[in-house]
């Protein structure tokens, strides 16, 4: 029991570390002042995840066939939702204060609760609806301040809409994660979603980067994001 408790604590700490390492990736649009396209930042995340998961498969000598999914189209759909949600979230952070973008993104909680009840037929209690409603209320207050202030401009409004779209995408991704996690191995799920997302984003991201004309310092920070993605996914896999 003590060993199980210790392993659980280690898993929780690794999961927190992975989440913390992902945070700069989603805030990267603000750090580089929007010079690196959001789609390129998402490519760094998913390519890093695919390489890390692939390395884990290699070093653990896991048979690749055992990770093959019987429902690859669900993984592809999850990759579309995840890439879209991440790109919208990064774009929102680049166009408005990160705190505001994050607060508006909390509407994801209410959307997930609704999807869990409607599609997964899970039991949703009053407490779940109350928690989701509080998230939505907080997002509404922030949105009112953002759209009613004297400094309102098209960029702020664009950021607010992108934050809400990101929440919608990520909520649907959470639903797909729940469906896939019931029957498939974690490494297989990571390989599929990161592989599909990398293929999906590679062409558009390279095109966007070729037009961005990045300075050397900005390019170096972009490459640093790739390293962060490696470390973040390594923590998630170990967790």
mmCIF file of C-alpha atoms in Angstrom:
data_model
loop_
_atom_site.group_PDB
_atom_site.id
_atom_site.type_symbol
_atom_site.label_atom_id
_atom_site.label_comp_id
_atom_site.label_asym_id
_atom_site.label_seq_id
_atom_site.Cartn_x
_atom_site.Cartn_y
_atom_site.Cartn_z
ATOM 1 C CA UNK A 1 0.000 0.000 0.000
ATOM 2 C CA UNK A 2 2.857 2.383 0.864
ATOM 3 C CA UNK A 3 4.528 1.665 -2.473
ATOM 4 C CA UNK A 4 1.240 2.264 -4.311
ATOM 5 C CA UNK A 5 0.795 5.566 -2.484
ATOM 6 C CA UNK A 6 4.368 6.578 -3.287
ATOM 7 C CA UNK A 7 3.925 5.706 -6.974
ATOM 8 C CA UNK A 8 0.671 7.659 -7.061
ATOM 9 C CA UNK A 9 2.381 10.715 -5.601
ATOM 10 C CA UNK A 10 5.224 10.446 -8.120
ATOM 11 C CA UNK A 11 2.695 10.139 -10.939
ATOM 12 C CA UNK A 12 0.809 13.217 -9.743
ATOM 13 C CA UNK A 13 4.027 15.253 -9.466
ATOM 14 C CA UNK A 14 5.145 14.189 -12.948
ATOM 15 C CA UNK A 15 1.732 15.097 -14.352
ATOM 16 C CA UNK A 16 1.923 18.537 -12.716
ATOM 17 C CA UNK A 17 5.443 19.027 -14.109
ATOM 18 C CA UNK A 18 4.228 18.078 -17.593
ATOM 19 C CA UNK A 19 1.349 20.541 -17.369
ATOM 20 C CA UNK A 20 3.678 23.283 -16.113
ATOM 21 C CA UNK A 21 6.071 22.667 -19.020
ATOM 22 C CA UNK A 22 3.184 22.941 -21.491
ATOM 23 C CA UNK A 23 2.154 26.342 -20.074
ATOM 24 C CA UNK A 24 4.954 28.332 -21.816
ATOM 25 C CA UNK A 25 4.020 26.657 -25.104
ATOM 26 C CA UNK A 26 0.460 27.979 -24.926
ATOM 27 C CA UNK A 27 1.723 31.395 -23.797
ATOM 28 C CA UNK A 28 4.451 31.476 -26.466
ATOM 29 C CA UNK A 29 2.408 33.700 -28.752
ATOM 30 C CA UNK A 30 2.653 36.471 -26.140
ATOM 31 C CA UNK A 31 6.352 35.896 -25.392
ATOM 32 C CA UNK A 32 7.396 36.329 -29.035
ATOM 33 C CA UNK A 33 4.800 39.069 -29.650
ATOM 34 C CA UNK A 34 2.951 37.030 -32.263
ATOM 35 C CA UNK A 35 5.995 36.801 -34.568
ATOM 36 C CA UNK A 36 5.919 32.984 -34.571
ATOM 37 C CA UNK A 37 2.642 31.714 -36.112
ATOM 38 C CA UNK A 38 0.429 29.796 -33.687
ATOM 39 C CA UNK A 39 0.277 26.845 -36.068
ATOM 40 C CA UNK A 40 4.098 26.587 -36.006
ATOM 41 C CA UNK A 41 4.107 26.547 -32.189
ATOM 42 C CA UNK A 42 1.582 23.709 -32.256
ATOM 43 C CA UNK A 43 3.791 21.819 -34.708
ATOM 44 C CA UNK A 44 6.658 22.105 -32.200
ATOM 45 C CA UNK A 45 4.407 20.658 -29.505
ATOM 46 C CA UNK A 46 3.127 17.691 -31.494
ATOM 47 C CA UNK A 47 6.416 16.866 -33.243
ATOM 48 C CA UNK A 48 8.136 16.887 -29.857
ATOM 49 C CA UNK A 49 5.424 14.621 -28.479
ATOM 50 C CA UNK A 50 5.694 12.167 -31.373
ATOM 51 C CA UNK A 51 9.487 11.898 -31.095
ATOM 52 C CA UNK A 52 9.313 11.454 -27.313
ATOM 53 C CA UNK A 53 6.603 8.787 -27.522
ATOM 54 C CA UNK A 54 8.531 7.048 -30.298
ATOM 55 C CA UNK A 55 11.670 7.038 -28.161
ATOM 56 C CA UNK A 56 9.673 5.557 -25.262
ATOM 57 C CA UNK A 57 8.421 2.757 -27.529
ATOM 58 C CA UNK A 58 11.989 2.062 -28.708
ATOM 59 C CA UNK A 59 13.656 2.009 -25.290
ATOM 60 C CA UNK A 60 10.882 -0.058 -23.661
ATOM 61 C CA UNK A 61 10.955 -2.442 -26.649
ATOM 62 C CA UNK A 62 7.171 -2.242 -26.954
ATOM 63 C CA UNK A 63 5.877 -4.083 -30.072
ATOM 64 C CA UNK A 64 4.512 -1.451 -32.460
ATOM 65 C CA UNK A 65 1.704 -3.753 -33.577
ATOM 66 C CA UNK A 66 0.375 -3.874 -30.024
ATOM 67 C CA UNK A 67 -0.157 -0.098 -30.206
ATOM 68 C CA UNK A 68 -2.088 -0.121 -33.478
ATOM 69 C CA UNK A 69 -5.550 1.364 -33.024
ATOM 70 C CA UNK A 70 -8.718 -0.212 -34.440
ATOM 71 C CA UNK A 71 -10.201 3.305 -34.683
ATOM 72 C CA UNK A 72 -7.565 5.545 -36.279
ATOM 73 C CA UNK A 73 -10.212 7.989 -37.490
ATOM 74 C CA UNK A 74 -11.006 8.871 -33.861
ATOM 75 C CA UNK A 75 -7.347 9.673 -33.252
ATOM 76 C CA UNK A 76 -7.302 11.826 -36.384
ATOM 77 C CA UNK A 77 -10.406 13.690 -35.204
ATOM 78 C CA UNK A 78 -8.791 14.207 -31.808
ATOM 79 C CA UNK A 79 -5.665 15.567 -33.519
ATOM 80 C CA UNK A 80 -7.811 18.053 -35.461
ATOM 81 C CA UNK A 81 -9.566 19.187 -32.269
ATOM 82 C CA UNK A 82 -6.352 19.402 -30.258
ATOM 83 C CA UNK A 83 -4.424 21.286 -32.936
ATOM 84 C CA UNK A 84 -7.331 23.668 -33.510
ATOM 85 C CA UNK A 85 -7.817 24.272 -29.804
ATOM 86 C CA UNK A 86 -4.130 24.839 -29.167
ATOM 87 C CA UNK A 87 -3.724 27.199 -32.118
ATOM 88 C CA UNK A 88 -6.786 29.216 -31.032
ATOM 89 C CA UNK A 89 -5.521 29.387 -27.429
ATOM 90 C CA UNK A 90 -2.058 30.586 -28.509
ATOM 91 C CA UNK A 91 -3.603 33.117 -30.910
ATOM 92 C CA UNK A 92 -5.840 34.413 -28.130
ATOM 93 C CA UNK A 93 -2.880 34.855 -25.751
ATOM 94 C CA UNK A 94 -1.016 36.773 -28.453
ATOM 95 C CA UNK A 95 -3.872 39.248 -28.932
ATOM 96 C CA UNK A 96 -5.055 39.912 -25.378
ATOM 97 C CA UNK A 97 -3.792 39.560 -21.777
ATOM 98 C CA UNK A 98 -3.009 35.923 -20.945
ATOM 99 C CA UNK A 99 -5.115 36.078 -17.765
ATOM 100 C CA UNK A 100 -8.168 37.189 -19.784
ATOM 101 C CA UNK A 101 -7.620 34.535 -22.457
ATOM 102 C CA UNK A 102 -7.278 31.836 -19.791
ATOM 103 C CA UNK A 103 -10.411 32.995 -17.961
ATOM 104 C CA UNK A 104 -12.485 32.892 -21.149
ATOM 105 C CA UNK A 105 -11.052 29.441 -21.867
ATOM 106 C CA UNK A 106 -12.626 28.231 -18.606
ATOM 107 C CA UNK A 107 -15.917 27.873 -20.497
ATOM 108 C CA UNK A 108 -14.400 24.524 -21.483
ATOM 109 C CA UNK A 109 -15.541 23.200 -18.092
ATOM 110 C CA UNK A 110 -19.224 23.821 -18.772
ATOM 111 C CA UNK A 111 -18.973 22.437 -22.310
ATOM 112 C CA UNK A 112 -17.284 19.232 -21.081
ATOM 113 C CA UNK A 113 -19.984 18.714 -18.441
ATOM 114 C CA UNK A 114 -22.688 19.071 -21.090
ATOM 115 C CA UNK A 115 -20.969 16.696 -23.516
ATOM 116 C CA UNK A 116 -20.398 14.119 -20.783
ATOM 117 C CA UNK A 117 -24.115 14.121 -20.000
ATOM 118 C CA UNK A 118 -25.381 14.147 -23.600
ATOM 119 C CA UNK A 119 -22.914 11.860 -25.387
ATOM 120 C CA UNK A 120 -21.235 9.667 -22.758
ATOM 121 C CA UNK A 121 -24.414 9.393 -20.671
ATOM 122 C CA UNK A 122 -22.394 9.993 -17.529
ATOM 123 C CA UNK A 123 -24.146 10.974 -14.328
ATOM 124 C CA UNK A 124 -23.811 14.720 -13.894
ATOM 125 C CA UNK A 125 -24.802 16.093 -10.507
ATOM 126 C CA UNK A 126 -25.832 19.570 -9.422
ATOM 127 C CA UNK A 127 -22.276 20.149 -8.174
ATOM 128 C CA UNK A 128 -20.889 19.502 -11.670
ATOM 129 C CA UNK A 129 -23.325 21.951 -13.253
ATOM 130 C CA UNK A 130 -22.584 24.505 -10.520
ATOM 131 C CA UNK A 131 -18.820 24.227 -11.096
ATOM 132 C CA UNK A 132 -19.275 24.529 -14.860
ATOM 133 C CA UNK A 133 -21.638 27.450 -14.415
ATOM 134 C CA UNK A 134 -19.124 29.306 -12.228
ATOM 135 C CA UNK A 135 -16.475 28.841 -14.929
ATOM 136 C CA UNK A 136 -18.862 30.247 -17.535
ATOM 137 C CA UNK A 137 -19.808 33.155 -15.252
ATOM 138 C CA UNK A 138 -16.152 34.048 -14.743
ATOM 139 C CA UNK A 139 -15.575 33.956 -18.499
ATOM 140 C CA UNK A 140 -18.639 36.171 -19.051
ATOM 141 C CA UNK A 141 -17.377 38.779 -16.549
ATOM 142 C CA UNK A 142 -13.957 38.890 -18.224
ATOM 143 C CA UNK A 143 -15.550 39.076 -21.678
ATOM 144 C CA UNK A 144 -17.774 41.985 -20.567
ATOM 145 C CA UNK A 145 -14.743 43.888 -19.275
ATOM 146 C CA UNK A 146 -12.801 43.125 -22.456
ATOM 147 C CA UNK A 147 -15.532 44.262 -24.835
ATOM 148 C CA UNK A 148 -16.777 47.228 -22.777
ATOM 149 C CA UNK A 149 -13.501 48.917 -21.886
ATOM 150 C CA UNK A 150 -12.293 52.134 -23.551
ATOM 151 C CA UNK A 151 -9.250 50.303 -24.923
ATOM 152 C CA UNK A 152 -11.383 47.863 -26.945
ATOM 153 C CA UNK A 153 -10.009 47.221 -30.389
ATOM 154 C CA UNK A 154 -10.401 44.571 -33.043
ATOM 155 C CA UNK A 155 -7.360 42.705 -31.727
ATOM 156 C CA UNK A 156 -8.868 42.235 -28.249
ATOM 157 C CA UNK A 157 -12.177 41.070 -29.677
ATOM 158 C CA UNK A 158 -10.372 38.668 -32.004
ATOM 159 C CA UNK A 159 -8.472 37.274 -29.023
ATOM 160 C CA UNK A 160 -11.672 36.775 -27.025
ATOM 161 C CA UNK A 161 -13.372 34.917 -29.886
ATOM 162 C CA UNK A 162 -10.246 32.780 -30.387
ATOM 163 C CA UNK A 163 -10.178 31.901 -26.660
ATOM 164 C CA UNK A 164 -13.801 30.738 -26.770
ATOM 165 C CA UNK A 165 -13.200 28.739 -29.968
ATOM 166 C CA UNK A 166 -10.172 27.137 -28.289
ATOM 167 C CA UNK A 167 -12.320 26.118 -25.318
ATOM 168 C CA UNK A 168 -14.845 24.520 -27.679
ATOM 169 C CA UNK A 169 -12.174 22.554 -29.544
ATOM 170 C CA UNK A 170 -10.458 21.387 -26.344
ATOM 171 C CA UNK A 171 -13.771 20.300 -24.810
ATOM 172 C CA UNK A 172 -14.454 18.020 -27.780
ATOM 173 C CA UNK A 173 -10.870 16.747 -27.548
ATOM 174 C CA UNK A 174 -11.449 15.877 -23.871
ATOM 175 C CA UNK A 175 -14.492 13.851 -24.894
ATOM 176 C CA UNK A 176 -12.454 11.905 -27.463
ATOM 177 C CA UNK A 177 -9.662 11.303 -24.933
ATOM 178 C CA UNK A 178 -12.212 9.748 -22.595
ATOM 179 C CA UNK A 179 -13.532 7.450 -25.341
ATOM 180 C CA UNK A 180 -10.055 6.361 -26.489
ATOM 181 C CA UNK A 181 -8.571 5.931 -23.006
ATOM 182 C CA UNK A 182 -11.185 3.317 -22.125
ATOM 183 C CA UNK A 183 -9.757 0.687 -24.479
ATOM 184 C CA UNK A 184 -6.326 1.766 -25.739
ATOM 185 C CA UNK A 185 -2.845 2.029 -24.235
ATOM 186 C CA UNK A 186 -1.420 5.434 -23.323
ATOM 187 C CA UNK A 187 1.629 5.100 -25.591
ATOM 188 C CA UNK A 188 -0.572 4.127 -28.512
ATOM 189 C CA UNK A 189 -2.849 7.120 -27.951
ATOM 190 C CA UNK A 190 0.142 9.489 -27.766
ATOM 191 C CA UNK A 191 1.737 8.077 -30.915
ATOM 192 C CA UNK A 192 -1.456 8.301 -32.946
ATOM 193 C CA UNK A 193 -2.534 11.805 -31.955
ATOM 194 C CA UNK A 194 0.947 13.333 -32.174
ATOM 195 C CA UNK A 195 1.690 11.589 -35.466
ATOM 196 C CA UNK A 196 -1.577 12.664 -37.081
ATOM 197 C CA UNK A 197 -1.256 16.236 -35.772
ATOM 198 C CA UNK A 198 2.345 16.532 -36.990
ATOM 199 C CA UNK A 199 1.357 15.409 -40.492
ATOM 200 C CA UNK A 200 -1.660 17.713 -40.418
ATOM 201 C CA UNK A 201 0.332 20.802 -39.359
ATOM 202 C CA UNK A 202 3.664 20.237 -41.117
ATOM 203 C CA UNK A 203 2.837 21.804 -44.503
ATOM 204 C CA UNK A 204 0.879 24.848 -43.253
ATOM 205 C CA UNK A 205 3.422 25.505 -40.462
ATOM 206 C CA UNK A 206 6.427 25.418 -42.806
ATOM 207 C CA UNK A 207 4.604 27.754 -45.201
ATOM 208 C CA UNK A 208 3.771 30.157 -42.361
ATOM 209 C CA UNK A 209 7.357 30.084 -41.071
ATOM 210 C CA UNK A 210 8.750 30.782 -44.541
ATOM 211 C CA UNK A 211 6.639 33.961 -44.714
ATOM 212 C CA UNK A 212 7.350 35.057 -41.135
ATOM 213 C CA UNK A 213 11.022 35.995 -41.762
ATOM 214 C CA UNK A 214 12.044 35.214 -38.189
ATOM 215 C CA UNK A 215 15.046 36.790 -36.545
ATOM 216 C CA UNK A 216 17.695 34.432 -35.160
ATOM 217 C CA UNK A 217 16.686 35.116 -31.546
ATOM 218 C CA UNK A 218 13.026 34.354 -32.277
ATOM 219 C CA UNK A 219 13.978 31.172 -34.144
ATOM 220 C CA UNK A 220 16.095 30.078 -31.172
ATOM 221 C CA UNK A 221 13.131 30.552 -28.820
ATOM 222 C CA UNK A 222 10.978 28.512 -31.209
ATOM 223 C CA UNK A 223 13.505 25.653 -31.106
ATOM 224 C CA UNK A 224 13.504 25.928 -27.301
ATOM 225 C CA UNK A 225 9.760 25.245 -27.393
ATOM 226 C CA UNK A 226 10.482 21.962 -29.175
ATOM 227 C CA UNK A 227 12.729 20.943 -26.268
ATOM 228 C CA UNK A 228 10.035 21.929 -23.770
ATOM 229 C CA UNK A 229 7.520 19.775 -25.634
ATOM 230 C CA UNK A 230 9.922 16.813 -25.386
ATOM 231 C CA UNK A 231 10.286 17.255 -21.621
ATOM 232 C CA UNK A 232 6.555 17.821 -21.081
ATOM 233 C CA UNK A 233 5.570 14.661 -22.943
ATOM 234 C CA UNK A 234 8.292 12.691 -21.177
ATOM 235 C CA UNK A 235 6.751 13.701 -17.835
ATOM 236 C CA UNK A 236 3.261 12.749 -19.070
ATOM 237 C CA UNK A 237 4.439 9.325 -20.302
ATOM 238 C CA UNK A 238 6.311 8.590 -17.068
ATOM 239 C CA UNK A 239 3.256 9.697 -15.056
#
